[in-house]
mmCIF file of C-alpha atoms and ligand atoms in Angstrom:
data_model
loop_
_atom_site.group_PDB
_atom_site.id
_atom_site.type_symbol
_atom_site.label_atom_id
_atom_site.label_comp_id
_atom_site.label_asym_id
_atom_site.label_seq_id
_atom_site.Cartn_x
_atom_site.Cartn_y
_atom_site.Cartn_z
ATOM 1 C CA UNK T 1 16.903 -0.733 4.785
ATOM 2 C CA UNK T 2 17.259 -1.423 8.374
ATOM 3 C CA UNK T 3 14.742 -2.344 11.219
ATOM 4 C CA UNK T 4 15.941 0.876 12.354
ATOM 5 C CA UNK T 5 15.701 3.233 10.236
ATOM 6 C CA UNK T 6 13.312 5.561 8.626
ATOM 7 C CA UNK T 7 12.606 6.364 4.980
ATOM 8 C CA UNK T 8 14.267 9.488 3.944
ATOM 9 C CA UNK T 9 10.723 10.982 3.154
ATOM 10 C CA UNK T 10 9.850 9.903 6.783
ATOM 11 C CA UNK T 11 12.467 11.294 9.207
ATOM 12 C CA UNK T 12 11.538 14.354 9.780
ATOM 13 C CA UNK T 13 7.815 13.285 10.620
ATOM 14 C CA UNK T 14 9.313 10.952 12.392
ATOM 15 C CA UNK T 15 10.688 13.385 14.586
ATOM 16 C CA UNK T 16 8.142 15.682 15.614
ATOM 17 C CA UNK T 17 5.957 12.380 15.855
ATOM 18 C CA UNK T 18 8.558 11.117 18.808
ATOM 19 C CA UNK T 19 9.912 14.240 20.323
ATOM 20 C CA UNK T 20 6.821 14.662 22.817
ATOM 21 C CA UNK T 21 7.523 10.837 24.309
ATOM 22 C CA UNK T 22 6.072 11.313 27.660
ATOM 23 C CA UNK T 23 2.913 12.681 26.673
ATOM 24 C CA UNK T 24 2.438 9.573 24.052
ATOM 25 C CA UNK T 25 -0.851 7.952 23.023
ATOM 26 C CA UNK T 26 -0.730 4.514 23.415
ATOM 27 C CA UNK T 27 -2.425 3.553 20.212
ATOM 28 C CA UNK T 28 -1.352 4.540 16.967
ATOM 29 C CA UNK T 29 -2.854 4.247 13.589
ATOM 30 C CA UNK T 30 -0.163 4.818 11.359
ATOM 31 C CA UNK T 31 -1.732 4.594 7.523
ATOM 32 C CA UNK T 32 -1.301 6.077 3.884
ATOM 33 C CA UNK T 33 -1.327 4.488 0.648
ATOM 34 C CA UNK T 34 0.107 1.317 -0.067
ATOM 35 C CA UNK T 35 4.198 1.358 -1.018
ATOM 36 C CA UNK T 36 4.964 4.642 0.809
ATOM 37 C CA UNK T 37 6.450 3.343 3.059
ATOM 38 C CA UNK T 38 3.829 2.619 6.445
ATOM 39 C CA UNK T 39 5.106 -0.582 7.940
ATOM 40 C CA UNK T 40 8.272 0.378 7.611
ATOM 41 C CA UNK T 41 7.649 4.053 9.352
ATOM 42 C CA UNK T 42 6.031 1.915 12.125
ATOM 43 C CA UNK T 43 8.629 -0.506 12.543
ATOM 44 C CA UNK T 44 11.532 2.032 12.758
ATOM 45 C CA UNK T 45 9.302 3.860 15.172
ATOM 46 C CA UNK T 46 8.875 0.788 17.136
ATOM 47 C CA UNK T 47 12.888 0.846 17.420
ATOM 48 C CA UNK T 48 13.000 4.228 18.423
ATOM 49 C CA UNK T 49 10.806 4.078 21.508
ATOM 50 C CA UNK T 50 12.694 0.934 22.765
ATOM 51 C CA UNK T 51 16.074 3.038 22.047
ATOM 52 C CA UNK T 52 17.973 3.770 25.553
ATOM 53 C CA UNK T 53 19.640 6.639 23.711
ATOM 54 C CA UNK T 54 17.954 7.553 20.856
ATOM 55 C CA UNK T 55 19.493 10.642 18.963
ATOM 56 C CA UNK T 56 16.554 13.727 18.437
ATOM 57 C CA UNK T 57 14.157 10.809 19.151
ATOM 58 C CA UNK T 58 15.378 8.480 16.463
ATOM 59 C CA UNK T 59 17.170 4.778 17.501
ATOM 60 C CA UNK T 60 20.947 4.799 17.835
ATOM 61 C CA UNK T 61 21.863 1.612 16.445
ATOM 62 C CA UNK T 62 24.343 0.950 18.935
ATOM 63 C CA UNK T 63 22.684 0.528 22.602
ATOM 64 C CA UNK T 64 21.613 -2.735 23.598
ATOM 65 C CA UNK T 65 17.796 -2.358 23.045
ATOM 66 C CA UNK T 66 18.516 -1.446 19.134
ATOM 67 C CA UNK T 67 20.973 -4.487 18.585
ATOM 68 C CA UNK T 68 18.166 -6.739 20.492
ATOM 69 C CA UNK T 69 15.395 -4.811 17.501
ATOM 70 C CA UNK T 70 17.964 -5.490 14.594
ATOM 71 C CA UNK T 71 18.128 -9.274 15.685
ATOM 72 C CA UNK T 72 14.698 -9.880 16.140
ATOM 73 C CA UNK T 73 14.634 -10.587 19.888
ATOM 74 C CA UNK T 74 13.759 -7.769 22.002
ATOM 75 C CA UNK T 75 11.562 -8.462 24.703
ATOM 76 C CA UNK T 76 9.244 -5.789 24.768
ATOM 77 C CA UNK T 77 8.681 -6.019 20.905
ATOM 78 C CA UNK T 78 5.701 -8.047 19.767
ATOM 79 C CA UNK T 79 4.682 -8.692 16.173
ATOM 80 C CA UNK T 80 1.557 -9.392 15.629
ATOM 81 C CA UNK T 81 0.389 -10.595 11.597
ATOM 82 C CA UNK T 82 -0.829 -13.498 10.207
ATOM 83 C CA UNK T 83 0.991 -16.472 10.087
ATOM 84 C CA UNK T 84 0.786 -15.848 6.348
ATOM 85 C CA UNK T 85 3.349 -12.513 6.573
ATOM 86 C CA UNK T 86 5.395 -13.779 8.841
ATOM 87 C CA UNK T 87 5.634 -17.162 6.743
ATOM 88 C CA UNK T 88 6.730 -14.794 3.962
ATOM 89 C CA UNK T 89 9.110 -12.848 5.947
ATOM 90 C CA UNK T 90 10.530 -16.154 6.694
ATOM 91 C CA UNK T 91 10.160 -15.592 10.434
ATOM 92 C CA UNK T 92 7.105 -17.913 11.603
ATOM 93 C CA UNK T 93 7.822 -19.846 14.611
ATOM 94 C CA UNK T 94 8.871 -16.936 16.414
ATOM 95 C CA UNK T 95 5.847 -15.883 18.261
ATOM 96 C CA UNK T 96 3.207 -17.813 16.190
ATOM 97 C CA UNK T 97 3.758 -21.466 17.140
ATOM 98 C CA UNK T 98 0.890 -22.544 14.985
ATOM 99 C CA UNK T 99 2.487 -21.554 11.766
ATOM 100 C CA UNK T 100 4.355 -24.460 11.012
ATOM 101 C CA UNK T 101 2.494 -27.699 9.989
ATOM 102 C CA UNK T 102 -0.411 -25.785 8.941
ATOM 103 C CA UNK T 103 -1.269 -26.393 5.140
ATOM 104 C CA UNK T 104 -2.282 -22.645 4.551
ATOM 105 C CA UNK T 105 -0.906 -20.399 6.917
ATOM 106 C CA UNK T 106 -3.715 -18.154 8.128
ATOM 107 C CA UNK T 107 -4.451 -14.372 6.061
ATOM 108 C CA UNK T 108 -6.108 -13.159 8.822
ATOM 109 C CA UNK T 109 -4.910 -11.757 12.728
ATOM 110 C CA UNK T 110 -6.406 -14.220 14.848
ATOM 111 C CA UNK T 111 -8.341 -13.378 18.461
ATOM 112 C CA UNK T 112 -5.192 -16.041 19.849
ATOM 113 C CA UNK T 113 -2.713 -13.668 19.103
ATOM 114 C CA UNK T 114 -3.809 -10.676 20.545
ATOM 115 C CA UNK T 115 -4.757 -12.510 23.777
ATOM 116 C CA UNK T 116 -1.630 -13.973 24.042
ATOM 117 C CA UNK T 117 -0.194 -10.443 24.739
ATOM 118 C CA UNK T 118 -2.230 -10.575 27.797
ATOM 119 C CA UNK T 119 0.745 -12.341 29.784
ATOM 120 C CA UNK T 120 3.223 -10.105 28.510
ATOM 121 C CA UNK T 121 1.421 -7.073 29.805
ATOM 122 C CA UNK T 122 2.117 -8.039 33.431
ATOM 123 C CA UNK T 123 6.065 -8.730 32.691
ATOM 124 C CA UNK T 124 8.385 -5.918 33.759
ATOM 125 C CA UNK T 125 10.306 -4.169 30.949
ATOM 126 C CA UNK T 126 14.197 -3.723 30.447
ATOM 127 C CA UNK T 127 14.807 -0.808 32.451
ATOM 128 C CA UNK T 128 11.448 0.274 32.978
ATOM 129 C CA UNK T 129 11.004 1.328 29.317
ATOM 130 C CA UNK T 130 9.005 1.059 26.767
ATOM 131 C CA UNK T 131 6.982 -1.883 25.622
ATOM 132 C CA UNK T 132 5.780 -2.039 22.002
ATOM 133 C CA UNK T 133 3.497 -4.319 20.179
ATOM 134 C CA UNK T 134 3.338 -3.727 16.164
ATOM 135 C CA UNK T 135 0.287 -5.014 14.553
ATOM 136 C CA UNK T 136 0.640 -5.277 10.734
ATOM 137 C CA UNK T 137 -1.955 -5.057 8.601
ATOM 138 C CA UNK T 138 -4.485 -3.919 10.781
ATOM 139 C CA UNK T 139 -7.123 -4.529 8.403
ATOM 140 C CA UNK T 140 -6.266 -8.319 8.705
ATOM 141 C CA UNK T 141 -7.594 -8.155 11.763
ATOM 142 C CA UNK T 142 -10.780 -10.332 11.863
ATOM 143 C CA UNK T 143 -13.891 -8.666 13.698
ATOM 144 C CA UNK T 144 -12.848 -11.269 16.385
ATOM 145 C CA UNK T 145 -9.526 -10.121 17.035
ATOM 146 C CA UNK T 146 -10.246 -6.450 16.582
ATOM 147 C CA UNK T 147 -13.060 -6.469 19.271
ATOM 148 C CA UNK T 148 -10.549 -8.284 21.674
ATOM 149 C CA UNK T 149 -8.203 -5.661 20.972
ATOM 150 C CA UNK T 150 -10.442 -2.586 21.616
ATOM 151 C CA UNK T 151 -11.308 -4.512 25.255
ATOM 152 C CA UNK T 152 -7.265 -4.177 25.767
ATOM 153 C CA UNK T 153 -7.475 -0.538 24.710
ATOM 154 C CA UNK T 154 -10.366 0.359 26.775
ATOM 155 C CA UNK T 155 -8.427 -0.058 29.625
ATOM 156 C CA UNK T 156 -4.819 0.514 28.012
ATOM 157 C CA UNK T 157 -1.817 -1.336 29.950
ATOM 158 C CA UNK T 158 0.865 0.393 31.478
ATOM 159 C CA UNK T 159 4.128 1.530 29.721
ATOM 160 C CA UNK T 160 2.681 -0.310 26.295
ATOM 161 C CA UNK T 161 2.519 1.703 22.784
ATOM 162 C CA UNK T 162 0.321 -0.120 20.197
ATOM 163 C CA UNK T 163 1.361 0.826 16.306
ATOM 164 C CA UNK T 164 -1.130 -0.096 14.030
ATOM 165 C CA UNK T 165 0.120 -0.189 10.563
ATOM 166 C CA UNK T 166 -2.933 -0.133 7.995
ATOM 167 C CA UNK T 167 -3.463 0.656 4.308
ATOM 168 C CA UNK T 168 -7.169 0.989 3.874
ATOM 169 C CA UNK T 169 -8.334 2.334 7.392
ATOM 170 C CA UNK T 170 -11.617 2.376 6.452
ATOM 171 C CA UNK T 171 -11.792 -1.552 6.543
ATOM 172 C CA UNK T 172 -11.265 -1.784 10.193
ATOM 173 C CA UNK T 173 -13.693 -1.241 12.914
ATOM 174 C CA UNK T 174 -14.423 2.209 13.675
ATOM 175 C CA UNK T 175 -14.948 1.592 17.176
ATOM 176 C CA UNK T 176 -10.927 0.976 17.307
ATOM 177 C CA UNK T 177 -10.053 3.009 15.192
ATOM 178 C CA UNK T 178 -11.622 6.070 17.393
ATOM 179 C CA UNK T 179 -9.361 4.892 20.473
ATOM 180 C CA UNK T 180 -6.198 5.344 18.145
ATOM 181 C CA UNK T 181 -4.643 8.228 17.299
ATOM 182 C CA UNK T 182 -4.510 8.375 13.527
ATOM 183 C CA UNK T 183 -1.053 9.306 11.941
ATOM 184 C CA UNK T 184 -1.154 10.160 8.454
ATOM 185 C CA UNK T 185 1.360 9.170 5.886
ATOM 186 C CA UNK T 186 1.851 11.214 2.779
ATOM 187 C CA UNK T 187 2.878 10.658 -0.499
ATOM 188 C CA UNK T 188 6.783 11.366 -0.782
ATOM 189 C CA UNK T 189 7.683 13.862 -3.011
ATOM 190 C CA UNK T 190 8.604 13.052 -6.160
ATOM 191 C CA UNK T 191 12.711 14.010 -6.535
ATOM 192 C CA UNK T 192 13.361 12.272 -3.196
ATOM 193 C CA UNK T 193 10.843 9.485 -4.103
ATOM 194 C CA UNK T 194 13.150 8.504 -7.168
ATOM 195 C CA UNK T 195 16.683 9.287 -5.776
ATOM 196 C CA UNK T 196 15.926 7.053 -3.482
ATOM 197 C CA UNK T 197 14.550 4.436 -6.367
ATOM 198 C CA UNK T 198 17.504 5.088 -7.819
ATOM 199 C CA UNK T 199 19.623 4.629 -4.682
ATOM 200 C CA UNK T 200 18.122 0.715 -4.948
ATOM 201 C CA UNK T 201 19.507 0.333 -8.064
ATOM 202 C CA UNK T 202 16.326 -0.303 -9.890
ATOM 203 C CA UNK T 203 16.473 0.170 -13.587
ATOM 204 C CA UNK T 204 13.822 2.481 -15.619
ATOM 205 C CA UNK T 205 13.337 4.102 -11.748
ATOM 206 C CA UNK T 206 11.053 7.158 -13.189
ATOM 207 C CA UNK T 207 8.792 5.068 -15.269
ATOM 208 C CA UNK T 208 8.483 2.381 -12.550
ATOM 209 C CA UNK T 209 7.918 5.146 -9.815
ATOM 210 C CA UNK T 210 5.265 6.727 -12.380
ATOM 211 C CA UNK T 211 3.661 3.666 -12.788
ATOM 212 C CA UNK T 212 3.335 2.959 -8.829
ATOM 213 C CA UNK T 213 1.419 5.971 -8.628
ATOM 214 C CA UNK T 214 5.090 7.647 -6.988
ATOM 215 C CA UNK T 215 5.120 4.967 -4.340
ATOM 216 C CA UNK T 216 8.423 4.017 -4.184
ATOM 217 C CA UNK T 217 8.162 0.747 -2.054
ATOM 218 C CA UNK T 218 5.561 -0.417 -4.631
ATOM 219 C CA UNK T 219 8.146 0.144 -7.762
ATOM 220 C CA UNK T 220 11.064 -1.720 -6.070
ATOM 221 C CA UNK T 221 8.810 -4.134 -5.257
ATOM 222 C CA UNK T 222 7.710 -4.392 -8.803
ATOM 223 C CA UNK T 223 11.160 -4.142 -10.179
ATOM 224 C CA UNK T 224 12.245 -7.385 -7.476
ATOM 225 C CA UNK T 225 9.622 -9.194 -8.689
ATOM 226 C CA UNK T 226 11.486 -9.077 -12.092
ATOM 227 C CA UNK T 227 8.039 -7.449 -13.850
ATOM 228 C CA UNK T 228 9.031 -5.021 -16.735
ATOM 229 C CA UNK T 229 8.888 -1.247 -16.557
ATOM 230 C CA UNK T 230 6.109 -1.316 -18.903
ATOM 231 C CA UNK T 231 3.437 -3.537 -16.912
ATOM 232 C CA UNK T 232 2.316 -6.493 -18.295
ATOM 233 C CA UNK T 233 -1.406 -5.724 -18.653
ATOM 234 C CA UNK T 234 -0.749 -2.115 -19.536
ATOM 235 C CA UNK T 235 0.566 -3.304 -22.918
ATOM 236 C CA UNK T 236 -1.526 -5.865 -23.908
ATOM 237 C CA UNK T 237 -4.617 -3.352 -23.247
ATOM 238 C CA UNK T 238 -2.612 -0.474 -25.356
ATOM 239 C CA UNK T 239 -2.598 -3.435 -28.076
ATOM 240 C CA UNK T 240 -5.755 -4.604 -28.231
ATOM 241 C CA UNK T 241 -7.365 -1.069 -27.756
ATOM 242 C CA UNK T 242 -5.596 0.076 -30.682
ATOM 243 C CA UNK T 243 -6.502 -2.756 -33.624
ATOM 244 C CA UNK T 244 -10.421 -3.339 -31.825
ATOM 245 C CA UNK T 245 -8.441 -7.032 -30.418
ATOM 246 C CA UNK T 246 -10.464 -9.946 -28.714
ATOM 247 C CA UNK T 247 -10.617 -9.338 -24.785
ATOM 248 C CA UNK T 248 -9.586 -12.583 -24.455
ATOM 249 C CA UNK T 249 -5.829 -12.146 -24.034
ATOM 250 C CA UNK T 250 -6.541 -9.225 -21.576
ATOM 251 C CA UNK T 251 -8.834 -11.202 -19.735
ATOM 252 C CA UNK T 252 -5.973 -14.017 -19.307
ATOM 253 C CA UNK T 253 -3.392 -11.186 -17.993
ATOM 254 C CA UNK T 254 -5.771 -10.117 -15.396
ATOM 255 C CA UNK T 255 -7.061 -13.266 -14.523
ATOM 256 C CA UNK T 256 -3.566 -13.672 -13.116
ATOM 257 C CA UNK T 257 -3.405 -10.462 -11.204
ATOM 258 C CA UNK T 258 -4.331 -9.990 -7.671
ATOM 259 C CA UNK T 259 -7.506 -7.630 -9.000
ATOM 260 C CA UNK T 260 -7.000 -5.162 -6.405
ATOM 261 C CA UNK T 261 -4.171 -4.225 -8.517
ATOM 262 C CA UNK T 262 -5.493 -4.373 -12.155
ATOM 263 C CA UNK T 263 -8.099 -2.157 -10.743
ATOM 264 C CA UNK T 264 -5.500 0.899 -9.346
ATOM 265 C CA UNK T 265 -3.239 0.438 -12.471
ATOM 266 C CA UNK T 266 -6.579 0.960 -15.107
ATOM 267 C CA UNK T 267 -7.709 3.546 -12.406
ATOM 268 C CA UNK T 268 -4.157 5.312 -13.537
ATOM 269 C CA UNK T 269 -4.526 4.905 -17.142
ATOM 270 C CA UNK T 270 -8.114 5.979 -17.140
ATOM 271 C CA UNK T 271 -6.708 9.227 -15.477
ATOM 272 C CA UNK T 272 -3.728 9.629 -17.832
ATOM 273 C CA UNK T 273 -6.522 8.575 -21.156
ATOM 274 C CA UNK T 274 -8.706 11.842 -20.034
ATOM 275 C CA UNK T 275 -5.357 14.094 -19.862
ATOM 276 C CA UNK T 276 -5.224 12.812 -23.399
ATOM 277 C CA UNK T 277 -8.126 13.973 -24.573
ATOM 278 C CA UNK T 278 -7.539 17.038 -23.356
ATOM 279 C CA UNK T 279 -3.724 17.328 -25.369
ATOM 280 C CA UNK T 280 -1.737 16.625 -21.938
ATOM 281 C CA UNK T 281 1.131 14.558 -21.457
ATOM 282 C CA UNK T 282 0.090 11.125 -19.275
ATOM 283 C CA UNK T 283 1.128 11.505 -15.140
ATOM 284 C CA UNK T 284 1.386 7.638 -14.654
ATOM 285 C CA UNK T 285 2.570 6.416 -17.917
ATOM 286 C CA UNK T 286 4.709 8.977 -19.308
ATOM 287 C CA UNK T 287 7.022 6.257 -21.374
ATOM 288 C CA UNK T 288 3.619 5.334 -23.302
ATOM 289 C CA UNK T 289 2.424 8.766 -24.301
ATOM 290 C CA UNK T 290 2.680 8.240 -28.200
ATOM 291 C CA UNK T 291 0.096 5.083 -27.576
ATOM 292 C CA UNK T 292 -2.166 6.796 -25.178
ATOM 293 C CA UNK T 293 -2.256 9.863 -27.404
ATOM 294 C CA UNK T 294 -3.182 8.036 -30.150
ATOM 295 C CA UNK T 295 -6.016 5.843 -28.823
ATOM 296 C CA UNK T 296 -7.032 9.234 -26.859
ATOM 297 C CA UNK T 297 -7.696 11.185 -29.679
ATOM 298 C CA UNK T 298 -10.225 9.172 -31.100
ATOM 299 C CA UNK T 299 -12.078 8.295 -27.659
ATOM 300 C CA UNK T 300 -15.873 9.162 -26.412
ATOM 301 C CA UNK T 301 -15.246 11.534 -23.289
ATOM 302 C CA UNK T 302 -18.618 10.368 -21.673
ATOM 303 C CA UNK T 303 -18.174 6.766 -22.213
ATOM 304 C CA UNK T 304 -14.597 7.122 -21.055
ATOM 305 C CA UNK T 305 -16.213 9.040 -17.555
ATOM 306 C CA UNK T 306 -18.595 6.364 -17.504
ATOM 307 C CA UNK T 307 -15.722 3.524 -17.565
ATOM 308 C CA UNK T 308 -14.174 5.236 -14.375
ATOM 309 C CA UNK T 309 -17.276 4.732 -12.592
ATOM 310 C CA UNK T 310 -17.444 1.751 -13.235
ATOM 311 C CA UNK T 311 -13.747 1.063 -12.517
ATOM 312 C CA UNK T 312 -14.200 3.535 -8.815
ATOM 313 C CA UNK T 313 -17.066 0.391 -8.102
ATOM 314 C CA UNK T 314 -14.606 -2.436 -8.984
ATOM 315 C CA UNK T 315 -12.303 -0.847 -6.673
ATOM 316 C CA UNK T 316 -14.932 -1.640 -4.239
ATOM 317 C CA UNK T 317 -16.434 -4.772 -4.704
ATOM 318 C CA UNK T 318 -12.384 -6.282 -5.999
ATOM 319 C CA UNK T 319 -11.534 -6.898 -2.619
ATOM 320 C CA UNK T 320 -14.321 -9.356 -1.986
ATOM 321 C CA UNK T 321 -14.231 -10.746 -5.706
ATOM 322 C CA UNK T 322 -15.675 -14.511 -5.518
ATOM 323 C CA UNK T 323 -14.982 -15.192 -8.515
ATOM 324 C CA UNK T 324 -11.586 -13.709 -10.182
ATOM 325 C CA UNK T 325 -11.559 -14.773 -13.620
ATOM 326 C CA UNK T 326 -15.203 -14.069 -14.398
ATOM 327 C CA UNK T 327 -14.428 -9.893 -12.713
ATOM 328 C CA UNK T 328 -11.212 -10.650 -15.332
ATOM 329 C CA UNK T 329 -13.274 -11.491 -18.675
ATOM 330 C CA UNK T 330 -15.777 -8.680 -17.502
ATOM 331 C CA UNK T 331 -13.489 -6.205 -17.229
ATOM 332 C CA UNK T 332 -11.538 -6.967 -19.977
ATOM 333 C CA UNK T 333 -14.552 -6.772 -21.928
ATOM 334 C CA UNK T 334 -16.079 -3.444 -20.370
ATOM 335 C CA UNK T 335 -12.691 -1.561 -20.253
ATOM 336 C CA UNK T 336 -11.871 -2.550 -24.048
ATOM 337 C CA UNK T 337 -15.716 -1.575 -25.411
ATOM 338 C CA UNK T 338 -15.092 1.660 -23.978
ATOM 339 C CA UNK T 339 -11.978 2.205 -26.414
ATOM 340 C CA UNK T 340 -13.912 2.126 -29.212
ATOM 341 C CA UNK T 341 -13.776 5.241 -31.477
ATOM 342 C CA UNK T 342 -16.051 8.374 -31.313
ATOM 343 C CA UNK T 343 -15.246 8.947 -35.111
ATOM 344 C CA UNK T 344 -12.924 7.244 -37.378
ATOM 345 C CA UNK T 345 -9.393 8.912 -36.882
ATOM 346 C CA UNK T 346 -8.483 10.443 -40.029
ATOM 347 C CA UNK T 347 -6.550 13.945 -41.737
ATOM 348 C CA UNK T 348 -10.208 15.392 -41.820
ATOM 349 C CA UNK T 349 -11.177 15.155 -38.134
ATOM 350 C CA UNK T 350 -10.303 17.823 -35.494
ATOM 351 C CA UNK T 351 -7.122 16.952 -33.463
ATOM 352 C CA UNK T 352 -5.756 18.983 -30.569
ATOM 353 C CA UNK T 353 -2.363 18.780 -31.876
ATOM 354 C CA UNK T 354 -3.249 19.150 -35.663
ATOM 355 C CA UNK T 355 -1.712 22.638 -37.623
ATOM 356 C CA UNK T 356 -4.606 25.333 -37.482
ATOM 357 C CA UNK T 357 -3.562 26.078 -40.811
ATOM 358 C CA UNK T 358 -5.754 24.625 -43.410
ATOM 359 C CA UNK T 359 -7.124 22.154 -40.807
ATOM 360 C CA UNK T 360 -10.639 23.686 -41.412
HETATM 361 ZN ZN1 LIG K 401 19.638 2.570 20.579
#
């Protein structure tokens, strides 16, 4: 994947998004669900604008501007995340002096580094073109830095596109976000999703896309990070759910787990549990359908409906979880209790998938 490019799933988008370049906002809020793909979409649009010759809108890879953007050095590109991202990115230093020396590297977009594009605003651009400042994620924006940044949009600079990459846009201030232009991302579909998996060379691609939720960035990020296929979590649940375990092993897997993400995955498997119950294959965890079939059969629909409220109100309050490993033991506890049989699975009870002959 290059600076330059877009996703497959993206291009065309991408297009129509770029073709109408001199009547361009100069604020966008580029968002969708996280692993699709948004940063990246932003970035390669970011290219594309500073292209001298970009082909049907999209950068060329060749002129001057685009080897600048591959390099990292273009002058009328600014990045703007917390020193934490670009620590990981392994860029810091760049344009956040501050980085380095600093024991932990800020999580947050600080009101600094959007004034600090104040300068830059009054700098002539190469050949009168475009100037673009990416700011990535915008919901790391503190309220700070986001108020400083709807001042500069109030009275929008000259020649400048803002892209503001964002997963949750409901997190940032809806002031700013009604002087952007909001550019929805959808969900790839799900052939071109996995060929392109597949393309990665990620191993297990289908289950791992499944498992993402068919966000494709989130599986190969999943399969990088060397976890299995199967998720960690997922199977130790399917375990314990099955022989009435102790939530204290669960409780130890999530306790490890950024909870956002424990939260989304059980959010999945509550979703493929109540296709279960109604004799359907699983959508998210297809290569555990014999498991979630089994423990399905036996479950309380109403105390199963129940759970996902619950979980819909974690997905809430996870982000500003105080206190992780007392939300882990919880949960663990909550989400097992609510596997506990209706009835006691035996030949006698009614099952979706047992013969109608003699089953009365
Ligand atoms: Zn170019």
């Amino acid at each position: 994947m290059s600076a330059l490019d877009f996703l497959p799933w993206q291009t065309e988008v991408a297009r129509h998004w770029l073709a109408s370049r001199e009547r361009f906002a100069h604020a966008w809020l580029i968002h969708g669900q996280p692993g699709i793909g948004q940063l990246e979409f932003a970035t390669a649009g970011a290219a594309s604008l500073l292209c001298e010759t970009p082909r049907s809108g999209l950068a060329c890879g060749h002129c001057q501007a685009c080897r600048w953007v591959l390099a990292g050095n273009h002058p009328d590109l600014r990045r703007i995340r917390p020193d934490g991202v670009a620590l990981q990115e392994g860029t810091a230093g760049s344009d956040s002096d501050d980085a380095a020396g600093k024991k932990q590297p800020s999580r947050e977009i600080r009101i600094e580094q959007v004034r600090s594009l104040l300068p830059w605003f009054n700098t002539a651009t190469h050949r009168g073109g475009w100037r673009v400042a990416l700011l990535y994620p915008a919901e790391s924006m503190n309220t700070i830095a986001a108020n400083a940044l709807l001042k500069i949009l109030e009275e929008p600079p000259a020649h400048t596109v803002f892209l503001l990459s964002a997963q949750a846009p409901d997190r940032l201030l809806p002031t700013l976000v009604s002087r952007c232009r909001r550019l929805p991302l959808a969900l790839p579909p799900q052939p071109e999703a996995l060929a392109w998996l597949e393309g990665q060379g990620v191993d297990q691609a289908a289950v791992r896309l499944a498992a993402a939720g068919g966000a494709p960035l989130l599986a190969l990020q999943q399969a990088r990070a060397g976890n299995a296929a199967t998720p960690a979590w997922l199977d130790v649940f399917l375990d314990l759910a099955r022989q009435a375990g102790p939530s204290a092993a669960l409780a130890d897997v999530l306790a490890g787990m950024d909870a956002a993400d424990w939260v989304d995955g059980f959010q999945r498997l509550w979703l493929d549990l109540g296709l279960g119950v109604h004799g359907l294959p699983p959508r998210y965890y297809p290569d555990q359908a014999p498991r979630i079939r089994a423990l399905a059969r036996a479950l309380d629909p109403a105390l199963l409906a129940r759970t996902a409220s619950w979980l819909l109100e974690q997905q809430r309050l996870s982000r500003h979880a105080l206190n992780p490993k007392l939300l882990a033991d919880h949960a663990a506890q909550v989400l097992l209790r609510s596997m506990r049989p209706m009835r006691p699975v035996g030949p006698a009870n009614h099952r979706p998938d047992a013969p109608r002959a003699g089953s009365a």
